[in-house]
Coordinates of N, CA, C and O in Angstrom, one line a residue:
X1 N 31.5 39.2 -81.0 CA 30.9 37.9 -80.6 C 31.2 37.6 -79.7 O 30.1 36.4 -78.9
X2 N 32.0 37.0 -78.9 CA 32.1 36.7 -77.7 C 31.5 36.8 -76.5 O 30.8 36.1 -75.9
X3 N 31.5 38.5 -76.5 CA 30.7 38.9 -75.7 C 29.4 38.7 -75.7 O 28.5 38.6 -74.7
X4 N 28.5 38.9 -76.7 CA 27.3 38.5 -76.8 C 27.3 37.0 -76.7 O 25.7 36.9 -76.1
X5 N 27.6 36.2 -76.9 CA 27.5 34.9 -76.2 C 27.5 34.6 -74.7 O 26.8 34.0 -74.2
X6 N 28.5 35.1 -74.3 CA 28.4 35.4 -73.0 C 27.5 36.0 -72.2 O 26.9 35.2 -71.4
X7 N 26.6 37.1 -72.7 CA 25.7 37.8 -72.2 C 24.3 36.7 -72.4 O 23.5 36.5 -71.5
X8 N 24.3 35.9 -73.9 CA 23.2 35.3 -73.9 C 23.3 34.0 -73.1 O 22.6 33.7 -72.3
X9 N 24.6 33.5 -72.5 CA 24.7 32.4 -72.0 C 24.1 32.7 -70.1 O 23.7 32.1 -69.6
X10 N 24.6 33.9 -70.1 CA 24.3 34.2 -68.8 C 22.8 34.6 -68.4 O 22.5 34.1 -67.5
X11 N 22.0 35.1 -69.7 CA 20.7 35.4 -69.4 C 20.4 33.9 -68.8 O 19.2 33.7 -68.5
X12 N 20.2 33.0 -69.8 CA 20.1 31.6 -70.3 C 19.8 31.0 -68.5 O 19.1 30.3 -68.4
X13 N 21.4 31.3 -68.3 CA 21.6 30.7 -66.8 C 20.9 30.9 -66.0 O 20.3 30.2 -65.2
X14 N 20.7 32.6 -65.7 CA 19.9 33.1 -65.0 C 18.1 32.5 -65.2 O 17.3 32.3 -63.6
X15 N 18.2 32.5 -66.3 CA 16.5 31.8 -66.3 C 16.4 30.8 -65.7 O 15.5 30.1 -65.0
X16 N 17.2 29.8 -66.0 CA 17.1 28.7 -65.7 C 17.4 28.4 -63.9 O 16.6 27.6 -63.1
X17 N 18.3 28.9 -63.3 CA 18.1 29.4 -61.7 C 16.6 29.9 -61.2 O 16.6 28.8 -60.2
X18 N 16.6 30.4 -61.8 CA 15.1 31.3 -61.3 C 14.1 30.0 -61.3 O 13.1 30.2 -60.3
X19 N 14.2 29.6 -62.3 CA 13.2 28.6 -62.8 C 13.2 27.4 -61.7 O 12.1 26.5 -61.2
X20 N 14.5 26.6 -60.7 CA 14.2 25.7 -59.8 C 14.2 26.8 -58.5 O 14.0 25.9 -57.8
X21 N 13.9 27.8 -58.2 CA 13.0 28.2 -57.1 C 11.9 27.7 -56.6 O 11.5 26.7 -57.2
X22 N 11.3 28.3 -55.4 CA 10.4 27.3 -54.5 C 9.2 27.9 -55.2 O 8.1 27.7 -54.6
X23 N 9.2 28.9 -56.2 CA 7.6 29.3 -56.6 C 7.8 31.1 -55.8 O 6.1 31.2 -56.2
X24 N 8.1 31.5 -55.2 CA 7.6 32.7 -54.5 C 7.7 32.6 -53.4 O 8.2 31.4 -52.2
X25 N 6.2 33.0 -52.6 CA 5.6 32.7 -51.4 C 5.6 31.5 -50.7 O 5.2 30.4 -51.6
X26 N 6.3 31.4 -49.1 CA 6.0 30.1 -48.9 C 5.1 30.1 -47.6 O 5.3 30.9 -46.9
X27 N 4.4 28.8 -47.4 CA 3.3 28.8 -46.4 C 4.4 27.9 -45.2 O 4.5 26.8 -45.5
X28 N 4.6 28.6 -44.1 CA 5.4 27.9 -43.1 C 4.8 26.7 -42.3 O 5.3 25.7 -42.0
X29 N 3.5 26.5 -42.5 CA 2.7 25.7 -41.9 C 2.5 24.2 -42.8 O 2.5 23.0 -42.8
X30 N 3.1 24.4 -44.2 CA 3.0 23.3 -45.2 C 5.1 22.5 -44.9 O 4.8 21.9 -45.6
X31 N 5.8 23.5 -44.9 CA 7.3 23.3 -44.7 C 7.3 22.1 -43.8 O 8.3 21.2 -44.0
X32 N 6.9 22.1 -42.7 CA 7.0 20.9 -42.0 C 6.6 19.7 -41.9 O 5.0 19.9 -41.6
X33 N 7.3 18.6 -42.0 CA 6.4 17.2 -42.1 C 6.4 16.5 -41.1 O 5.4 16.1 -40.9
X34 N 6.8 17.3 -40.3 CA 6.8 16.2 -38.6 C 5.8 17.2 -37.6 O 6.5 18.3 -37.5
X35 N 5.1 16.6 -36.9 CA 4.3 17.6 -35.9 C 5.3 17.8 -34.8 O 6.7 17.6 -34.9
X36 N 5.2 18.8 -34.1 CA 6.3 19.4 -33.4 C 6.6 18.5 -31.7 O 5.4 17.8 -31.5
X37 N 7.6 18.1 -31.3 CA 7.6 17.0 -30.5 C 6.9 17.7 -29.1 O 6.9 19.0 -28.5
X38 N 6.5 16.5 -29.0 CA 5.5 16.3 -27.5 C 6.3 16.9 -26.1 O 7.5 16.1 -25.9
X39 N 6.3 17.6 -25.1 CA 7.1 17.7 -24.0 C 5.9 17.1 -23.0 O 5.1 17.4 -22.7
X40 N 6.9 15.9 -22.3 CA 6.0 15.1 -21.2 C 6.0 15.7 -20.2 O 6.7 16.3 -19.6
X41 N 4.9 16.0 -19.3 CA 4.6 16.4 -18.2 C 4.5 15.4 -17.0 O 4.6 14.0 -17.2
X42 N 5.8 15.9 -16.1 CA 6.4 14.4 -15.3 C 4.7 14.2 -14.3 O 4.1 14.9 -13.8
X43 N 4.8 13.1 -14.3 CA 3.5 12.6 -13.0 C 4.1 12.8 -11.9 O 5.0 12.9 -11.8
X44 N 3.3 11.8 -10.8 CA 4.0 11.8 -9.3 C 4.9 11.4 -9.3 O 5.4 10.1 -10.3
X45 N 5.7 11.4 -8.6 CA 7.2 10.5 -8.0 C 6.6 9.6 -7.0 O 6.2 9.6 -6.4
X46 N 7.4 8.7 -7.9 CA 6.8 7.2 -7.1 C 8.4 7.0 -6.5 O 8.1 5.8 -5.5
X47 N 9.4 7.5 -6.1 CA 9.9 7.3 -4.7 C 10.9 6.0 -5.0 O 10.9 5.6 -6.1
X48 N 12.0 5.8 -4.4 CA 12.8 4.7 -4.8 C 12.1 3.4 -4.5 O 11.4 3.3 -3.6
X49 N 12.3 2.5 -5.5 CA 11.8 1.2 -5.3 C 10.2 1.5 -5.1 O 9.5 0.6 -4.6
X50 N 9.5 2.4 -5.7 CA 8.1 2.6 -5.7 C 7.1 2.7 -4.4 O 6.3 2.4 -3.8
X51 N 8.0 3.3 -3.5 CA 7.8 3.6 -2.1 C 7.7 2.1 -1.1 O 6.6 2.3 -0.2
X52 N 8.0 1.2 -1.7 CA 8.0 -0.2 -0.7 C 9.4 -0.9 -0.2 O 10.0 -0.1 -1.2
X53 N 9.1 -0.9 0.7 CA 10.3 -1.6 1.6 C 10.7 -3.1 1.4 O 10.0 -3.8 0.5
X54 N 12.0 -3.4 1.3 CA 12.4 -4.8 0.9 C 11.7 -5.6 1.9 O 11.3 -6.8 1.3
X55 N 11.1 -5.6 2.9 CA 10.3 -6.5 4.0 C 9.3 -6.6 3.2 O 8.3 -7.4 3.4
X56 N 8.6 -5.9 2.5 CA 7.3 -5.7 2.0 C 7.4 -6.6 0.9 O 6.5 -7.7 0.6
X57 N 8.5 -6.2 0.1 CA 8.2 -6.8 -1.1 C 8.6 -8.1 -1.0 O 8.3 -9.4 -1.1
X58 N 9.2 -8.9 0.0 CA 9.7 -10.1 0.9 C 8.5 -10.6 1.1 O 8.1 -11.7 0.3
X59 N 7.6 -10.3 1.9 CA 6.4 -10.7 2.3 C 5.4 -11.1 1.6 O 4.7 -12.1 1.3
X60 N 5.3 -9.9 0.1 CA 3.8 -9.8 -0.3 C 4.3 -10.9 -1.5 O 3.2 -11.8 -1.9
X61 N 5.7 -10.7 -2.2 CA 5.7 -11.6 -3.0 C 6.3 -13.0 -2.5 O 6.4 -14.0 -3.6
X62 N 5.9 -13.5 -1.4 CA 6.6 -14.5 -0.8 C 8.1 -15.1 -1.2 O 8.0 -16.2 -1.5
X63 N 8.9 -14.3 -1.1 CA 10.4 -14.3 -1.6 C 11.3 -15.6 -0.3 O 12.5 -15.9 -0.6
X64 N 10.5 -15.3 0.8 CA 11.5 -16.3 1.8 C 12.9 -15.0 2.3 O 12.5 -13.8 2.6
X65 N 13.6 -15.7 2.2 CA 15.1 -14.8 2.0 C 15.4 -14.2 1.3 O 15.6 -14.5 0.1
X66 N 16.1 -13.0 1.0 CA 16.3 -12.4 0.1 C 17.7 -12.0 0.0 O 18.5 -12.0 1.1
X67 N 18.4 -12.3 -1.2 CA 20.0 -13.0 -1.0 C 20.6 -11.3 -1.9 O 21.6 -11.9 -1.7
X68 N 19.7 -10.7 -2.6 CA 20.8 -9.4 -3.6 C 19.4 -8.5 -3.7 O 17.9 -9.2 -4.0
X69 N 19.8 -7.3 -3.4 CA 18.6 -6.1 -3.7 C 19.4 -5.2 -4.3 O 20.5 -4.7 -4.0
X70 N 19.1 -4.6 -5.7 CA 20.0 -3.9 -6.5 C 19.2 -2.9 -6.7 O 17.7 -2.9 -6.8
X71 N 19.6 -1.5 -6.1 CA 18.8 0.0 -6.8 C 19.7 0.6 -7.2 O 20.6 0.9 -7.1
X72 N 18.7 1.4 -8.4 CA 19.3 2.8 -9.1 C 18.4 3.4 -9.1 O 17.1 3.8 -8.3
X73 N 18.8 4.5 -9.8 CA 17.4 6.0 -9.9 C 16.4 5.4 -10.6 O 15.2 6.3 -10.4
X74 N 16.2 4.5 -11.2 CA 14.9 4.2 -11.9 C 14.5 2.4 -11.6 O 13.3 2.2 -12.1
X75 N 15.1 2.1 -10.7 CA 14.4 0.5 -10.5 C 15.1 0.1 -9.4 O 16.5 0.3 -9.0
X76 N 14.8 -1.2 -8.9 CA 15.1 -1.9 -8.0 C 14.4 -3.6 -8.4 O 13.8 -3.9 -9.6
X77 N 15.2 -4.6 -7.9 CA 15.0 -5.8 -8.1 C 15.8 -6.7 -7.0 O 16.4 -6.1 -6.6
X78 N 14.9 -7.2 -6.4 CA 15.2 -8.6 -5.2 C 15.0 -9.6 -5.5 O 14.5 -10.4 -6.8
X79 N 15.6 -10.5 -5.3 CA 16.5 -12.0 -5.6 C 16.1 -13.1 -4.2 O 17.0 -12.2 -3.4
X80 N 15.4 -13.9 -4.3 CA 15.2 -14.8 -3.5 C 16.6 -15.7 -3.5 O 17.2 -16.1 -4.5
X81 N 16.5 -16.2 -2.1 CA 17.7 -17.0 -2.3 C 17.9 -18.3 -2.8 O 16.6 -18.6 -2.8
X82 N 18.8 -18.8 -3.2 CA 19.1 -19.7 -4.0 C 18.8 -19.6 -5.7 O 18.5 -18.8 -6.2
X83 N 19.6 -20.6 -6.4 CA 19.7 -20.6 -7.8 C 18.6 -21.2 -8.5 O 17.9 -21.6 -8.2
X84 N 18.0 -19.8 -9.2 CA 16.8 -20.2 -10.2 C 15.7 -19.8 -9.5 O 14.7 -20.2 -9.6
X85 N 15.9 -19.2 -8.1 CA 14.7 -18.5 -7.2 C 13.6 -17.7 -8.0 O 14.3 -17.2 -9.1
X86 N 12.7 -17.2 -7.2 CA 11.9 -15.9 -7.9 C 12.4 -14.7 -7.2 O 13.3 -14.6 -6.1
X87 N 12.0 -13.9 -8.2 CA 12.5 -12.0 -8.4 C 11.8 -11.6 -8.5 O 10.5 -12.0 -9.1
X88 N 11.7 -10.2 -8.1 CA 10.4 -9.0 -8.5 C 11.1 -8.1 -9.1 O 12.8 -7.8 -8.3
X89 N 11.2 -7.2 -9.3 CA 11.6 -6.1 -10.3 C 10.5 -5.0 -10.4 O 9.4 -5.2 -11.0
X90 N 11.1 -3.9 -9.8 CA 10.0 -2.4 -10.0 C 11.0 -1.6 -11.2 O 12.1 -1.5 -11.1
X91 N 10.0 -0.9 -11.7 CA 10.9 0.3 -12.7 C 9.9 1.3 -12.5 O 8.9 1.2 -12.9
X92 N 10.8 2.4 -13.0 CA 9.7 3.7 -13.3 C 10.1 4.1 -14.5 O 11.4 4.1 -15.2
X93 N 9.3 4.5 -15.2 CA 9.6 5.1 -16.7 C 8.9 6.7 -16.8 O 7.4 6.8 -16.8
X94 N 10.3 7.6 -16.9 CA 9.4 9.2 -17.2 C 9.3 9.2 -18.4 O 10.3 9.0 -19.2
X95 N 8.3 10.3 -19.1 CA 7.9 10.4 -20.2 C 7.8 9.2 -21.2 O 8.2 9.7 -22.5
X96 N 7.7 8.1 -21.4 CA 7.5 7.0 -22.0 C 6.1 6.3 -22.4 O 5.7 6.3 -21.0
X97 N 5.9 6.1 -23.2 CA 4.4 5.7 -23.6 C 4.2 4.4 -23.2 O 4.9 3.0 -23.3
X98 N 3.0 4.1 -22.4 CA 3.1 2.5 -21.6 C 2.4 1.7 -22.7 O 2.8 0.6 -22.7
X99 N 2.3 2.2 -23.5 CA 1.8 1.2 -25.0 C 2.8 0.6 -25.5 O 2.8 -0.6 -26.2
X100 N 4.3 1.3 -25.4 CA 5.4 0.7 -25.9 C 5.4 -0.6 -25.0 O 5.9 -1.9 -26.1
X101 N 5.4 -0.5 -23.7 CA 5.5 -1.7 -23.2 C 4.7 -3.0 -23.2 O 5.1 -3.7 -22.9
X102 N 3.4 -2.1 -23.3 CA 2.1 -3.3 -23.7 C 2.5 -3.9 -24.9 O 2.3 -5.4 -24.7
X103 N 2.8 -3.4 -25.6 CA 3.5 -4.2 -27.4 C 4.3 -4.8 -26.9 O 4.5 -5.9 -27.4
X104 N 5.2 -4.7 -26.4 CA 6.5 -5.6 -26.0 C 6.2 -7.0 -25.4 O 6.2 -8.0 -25.5
X105 N 5.5 -6.7 -23.9 CA 5.2 -8.1 -23.7 C 4.0 -8.9 -24.1 O 4.6 -9.7 -24.1
X106 N 3.4 -8.5 -25.1 CA 2.7 -9.1 -26.2 C 3.7 -9.3 -27.2 O 3.2 -10.8 -27.6
X107 N 5.0 -9.5 -27.5 CA 5.8 -10.1 -28.0 C 6.4 -11.2 -27.5 O 6.8 -12.1 -28.3
X108 N 6.4 -11.0 -26.1 CA 6.9 -12.2 -25.3 C 6.1 -13.6 -24.9 O 6.1 -14.3 -23.9
X109 N 4.8 -13.3 -25.5 CA 3.9 -14.2 -25.5 C 3.1 -13.9 -24.4 O 2.0 -14.9 -24.4
X110 N 2.7 -12.9 -23.9 CA 1.7 -12.8 -22.7 C 0.5 -11.9 -23.4 O 0.7 -11.0 -24.5
X111 N -1.0 -12.2 -22.7 CA -1.8 -11.3 -23.2 C -2.1 -10.2 -22.3 O -2.6 -10.5 -21.3
X112 N -2.0 -9.0 -22.4 CA -2.1 -8.1 -21.7 C -3.3 -7.8 -21.4 O -4.3 -7.5 -22.4
X113 N -4.0 -7.5 -19.9 CA -5.3 -7.3 -20.0 C -5.5 -6.1 -18.9 O -4.6 -5.4 -18.0
X114 N -6.3 -5.1 -19.2 CA -6.6 -3.8 -18.9 C -7.1 -4.2 -17.5 O -7.6 -4.7 -16.9
X115 N -6.9 -3.2 -16.2 CA -6.4 -3.1 -15.0 C -6.7 -1.6 -14.6 O -6.6 -1.1 -15.2
X116 N -7.6 -1.9 -12.9 CA -7.3 -0.6 -12.4 C -6.5 -0.6 -11.2 O -6.9 -1.7 -10.4
X117 N -5.8 0.1 -10.6 CA -5.0 0.1 -9.4 C -5.1 1.7 -9.0 O -4.7 2.6 -9.4
X118 N -5.9 1.7 -7.6 CA -6.2 2.8 -6.9 C -6.9 4.0 -7.9 O -6.1 5.1 -8.0
X119 N -8.0 3.6 -8.7 CA -8.2 4.8 -9.9 C -7.4 5.1 -11.1 O -7.7 5.8 -11.8
X120 N -6.2 4.3 -10.8 CA -5.2 4.8 -12.7 C -5.6 3.4 -13.2 O -5.4 2.3 -12.6
X121 N -5.2 3.4 -14.4 CA -5.4 2.6 -15.7 C -4.3 1.5 -15.8 O -3.2 2.5 -15.5
X122 N -4.2 0.6 -16.2 CA -3.0 -0.1 -16.6 C -3.0 -1.4 -17.0 O -4.4 -1.5 -17.9
X123 N -2.1 -2.4 -17.2 CA -2.5 -3.4 -17.7 C -1.6 -4.6 -16.9 O -0.5 -4.5 -16.0
X124 N -2.1 -5.7 -16.9 CA -1.4 -6.9 -16.3 C -1.0 -8.1 -17.6 O -1.9 -8.2 -18.2
X125 N 0.2 -8.5 -17.5 CA 0.1 -9.6 -18.6 C 1.0 -11.0 -17.9 O 2.3 -10.9 -17.3
X126 N 0.1 -11.8 -18.2 CA 1.0 -13.1 -17.3 C 1.0 -14.3 -18.3 O 0.5 -13.9 -19.3
X127 N 2.6 -14.8 -18.6 CA 2.9 -15.3 -19.1 C 1.7 -16.9 -19.0 O 1.4 -16.9 -18.1
X128 N 1.7 -17.5 -20.4 CA 1.3 -18.9 -20.5 C 1.0 -19.8 -19.3 O 0.4 -20.6 -18.8
X129 N 2.4 -20.2 -19.1 CA 3.1 -21.0 -17.7 C 2.6 -20.5 -16.5 O 2.5 -21.1 -15.6
X130 N 2.1 -19.3 -16.4 CA 1.8 -18.8 -15.1 C 3.0 -18.6 -14.2 O 2.9 -18.1 -13.0
X131 N 4.0 -18.6 -14.9 CA 5.5 -18.1 -14.0 C 6.2 -17.0 -14.0 O 7.1 -16.1 -13.2
X132 N 5.7 -15.9 -14.9 CA 5.8 -14.6 -15.3 C 4.8 -13.6 -14.9 O 3.8 -14.1 -15.9
X133 N 4.9 -12.3 -14.5 CA 3.9 -11.1 -14.6 C 4.3 -10.4 -14.8 O 5.3 -10.0 -14.3
X134 N 3.9 -9.5 -15.8 CA 4.4 -7.6 -15.7 C 3.3 -6.9 -15.5 O 2.2 -7.0 -16.0
X135 N 3.2 -6.0 -14.5 CA 2.0 -5.3 -14.4 C 2.3 -3.9 -14.4 O 3.3 -3.4 -13.7
X136 N 1.6 -3.1 -15.5 CA 2.4 -1.4 -15.5 C 1.1 -0.5 -15.1 O 0.1 -0.9 -15.3
X137 N 1.3 0.6 -14.3 CA 0.0 1.6 -14.3 C 0.5 2.8 -14.5 O 2.0 3.4 -14.5
X138 N -0.4 3.7 -15.4 CA 0.1 4.7 -16.0 C 0.0 5.9 -14.9 O -1.3 5.9 -14.1
X139 N 0.6 6.7 -15.2 CA 1.2 7.7 -14.2 C 1.0 9.3 -15.1 O 2.1 9.5 -15.3
X140 N -0.1 9.6 -15.6 CA -0.1 10.8 -16.6 C 0.9 10.2 -18.0 O 0.6 9.4 -18.6
X141 N 2.0 10.8 -18.2 CA 2.6 10.7 -19.5 C 4.0 9.6 -18.9 O 4.9 9.2 -19.8
X142 N 3.9 9.4 -17.7 CA 4.8 8.3 -17.0 C 4.3 7.0 -17.0 O 2.9 6.7 -17.0
X143 N 4.6 5.9 -16.4 CA 4.2 4.7 -15.9 C 5.2 3.9 -14.9 O 6.1 4.2 -15.0
X144 N 4.7 2.8 -14.0 CA 5.9 2.4 -13.3 C 5.3 0.8 -13.3 O 4.2 0.4 -13.9
X145 N 6.3 -0.1 -13.2 CA 6.3 -1.5 -13.8 C 6.6 -2.2 -12.5 O 7.5 -2.2 -12.2
X146 N 5.8 -3.1 -12.1 CA 6.0 -4.2 -11.0 C 6.0 -5.9 -11.9 O 5.2 -6.0 -12.5
X147 N 7.3 -6.1 -11.7 CA 7.3 -7.8 -12.5 C 7.8 -8.5 -11.3 O 8.6 -8.6 -10.8
X148 N 7.3 -10.4 -11.9 CA 7.6 -11.2 -11.0 C 7.8 -12.3 -11.8 O 7.3 -12.4 -12.7
X149 N 8.8 -13.2 -11.4 CA 9.3 -14.3 -12.0 C 9.3 -15.3 -10.8 O 10.0 -15.2 -9.8
X150 N 8.7 -16.6 -10.9 CA 8.8 -17.5 -9.8 C 10.1 -18.4 -10.1 O 10.3 -19.1 -9.3
X151 N 10.6 -18.2 -11.0 CA 11.7 -18.8 -11.6 C 11.8 -20.6 -11.6 O 10.8 -20.7 -12.2
X152 N 12.8 -21.2 -11.7 CA 12.8 -22.3 -12.4 C 12.1 -23.3 -11.7 O 11.3 -24.1 -12.0
X153 N 11.9 -23.0 -10.5 CA 11.0 -24.2 -9.6 C 9.7 -24.1 -9.4 O 8.9 -24.5 -8.7
X154 N 9.5 -22.9 -9.6 CA 8.0 -22.3 -9.5 C 7.6 -22.3 -8.4 O 8.1 -22.2 -7.5
X155 N 5.9 -21.6 -8.2 CA 5.4 -21.2 -6.7 C 3.9 -21.8 -7.2 O 3.4 -21.6 -7.9
X156 N 3.6 -21.4 -5.9 CA 2.1 -21.7 -6.1 C 1.7 -20.0 -6.3 O 1.6 -19.1 -5.4
X157 N 0.0 -19.7 -6.8 CA -0.7 -18.7 -7.0 C 0.1 -18.0 -8.3 O 0.5 -18.8 -9.6
X158 N -0.8 -16.6 -8.5 CA -0.8 -16.1 -9.8 C 0.3 -15.0 -9.3 O -0.2 -14.2 -8.2
X159 N 1.5 -14.6 -9.9 CA 2.3 -13.7 -9.8 C 1.7 -12.4 -9.6 O 2.3 -11.5 -9.3
X160 N 0.4 -12.2 -10.7 CA -0.2 -11.0 -10.9 C -0.7 -10.4 -9.6 O -0.9 -9.2 -9.2
X161 N -1.4 -11.6 -8.8 CA -2.3 -10.7 -7.9 C -1.2 -10.6 -6.9 O -1.7 -9.6 -6.0
X162 N 0.2 -10.8 -6.6 CA 0.8 -10.4 -5.9 C 1.9 -9.1 -6.2 O 1.8 -8.0 -5.4
X163 N 1.9 -8.9 -8.0 CA 2.1 -7.3 -8.1 C 1.4 -6.4 -8.0 O 1.3 -5.2 -7.8
X164 N 0.1 -6.8 -8.2 CA -1.1 -5.8 -7.7 C -0.9 -5.3 -6.5 O -1.0 -4.4 -6.1
X165 N -0.8 -6.3 -5.3 CA -1.1 -5.7 -4.2 C 0.5 -4.7 -4.2 O 0.5 -3.8 -3.3
X166 N 1.6 -4.8 -4.6 CA 2.6 -3.6 -4.6 C 2.6 -2.5 -5.4 O 2.3 -1.6 -5.3
X167 N 1.6 -2.9 -6.6 CA 1.4 -1.6 -7.4 C 0.2 -0.7 -6.5 O 0.3 0.3 -6.2
X168 N -1.0 -1.6 -5.4 CA -1.7 -0.9 -5.0 C -0.8 0.1 -3.5 O -1.3 1.3 -3.4
X169 N 0.1 -0.3 -3.1 CA 1.1 0.2 -1.9 C 2.0 1.5 -2.7 O 1.7 2.5 -1.9
X170 N 2.5 1.2 -3.9 CA 3.1 2.3 -4.9 C 2.1 3.4 -5.4 O 2.3 4.8 -4.7
X171 N 0.9 3.1 -5.4 CA -0.3 4.6 -5.9 C -0.7 4.7 -4.4 O -0.6 6.2 -4.7
X172 N -0.6 4.1 -3.5 CA -1.4 4.8 -2.1 C -0.1 6.1 -1.8 O -0.5 6.9 -1.1
X173 N 1.0 5.5 -1.9 CA 2.2 6.7 -1.4 C 2.5 7.5 -2.6 O 3.8 7.9 -2.3
X174 N 2.2 7.6 -3.6 CA 2.6 8.7 -4.5 C 3.2 9.6 -3.7 O 1.6 10.4 -3.1
X175 N 3.9 10.5 -4.3 CA 4.4 11.9 -3.6 C 4.2 13.1 -4.7 O 3.6 12.7 -6.1

């Protein structure tokens, strides 16, 4: 009797295990819930600091004397002399969606406006006080951004006008 019960239990267990299977043929197109990852095509090379010189940044942004310049592989920052003074930043983003940056500036209280620079689309976003501007230009799957802060003591004019001039130079000099 024991062998018969053991064979019977084995048969029931085998039936239960096959009932939990996938049901036969599988369609590979239905097994993937995520779309395949997109490989971003590299856009044009923006060069170090957007192909713009320290003197051009100083003159266009109206920084006066520059006290500090920081440069690395993806960006640059220029600081005018004096505590709380104006600053300009350039950043290059490879394979990054410009829409994410646009959403971020919106959360900072800036209202992005669509712009065109040298035939390329982008946005500029001016802080309501008129003291800070972010200006980004799309380069295929990449983008670059120029930003300016007038600092604690402010300045005359619109920082977006100044950043637009720097962005024009960057687009003209794309490699």
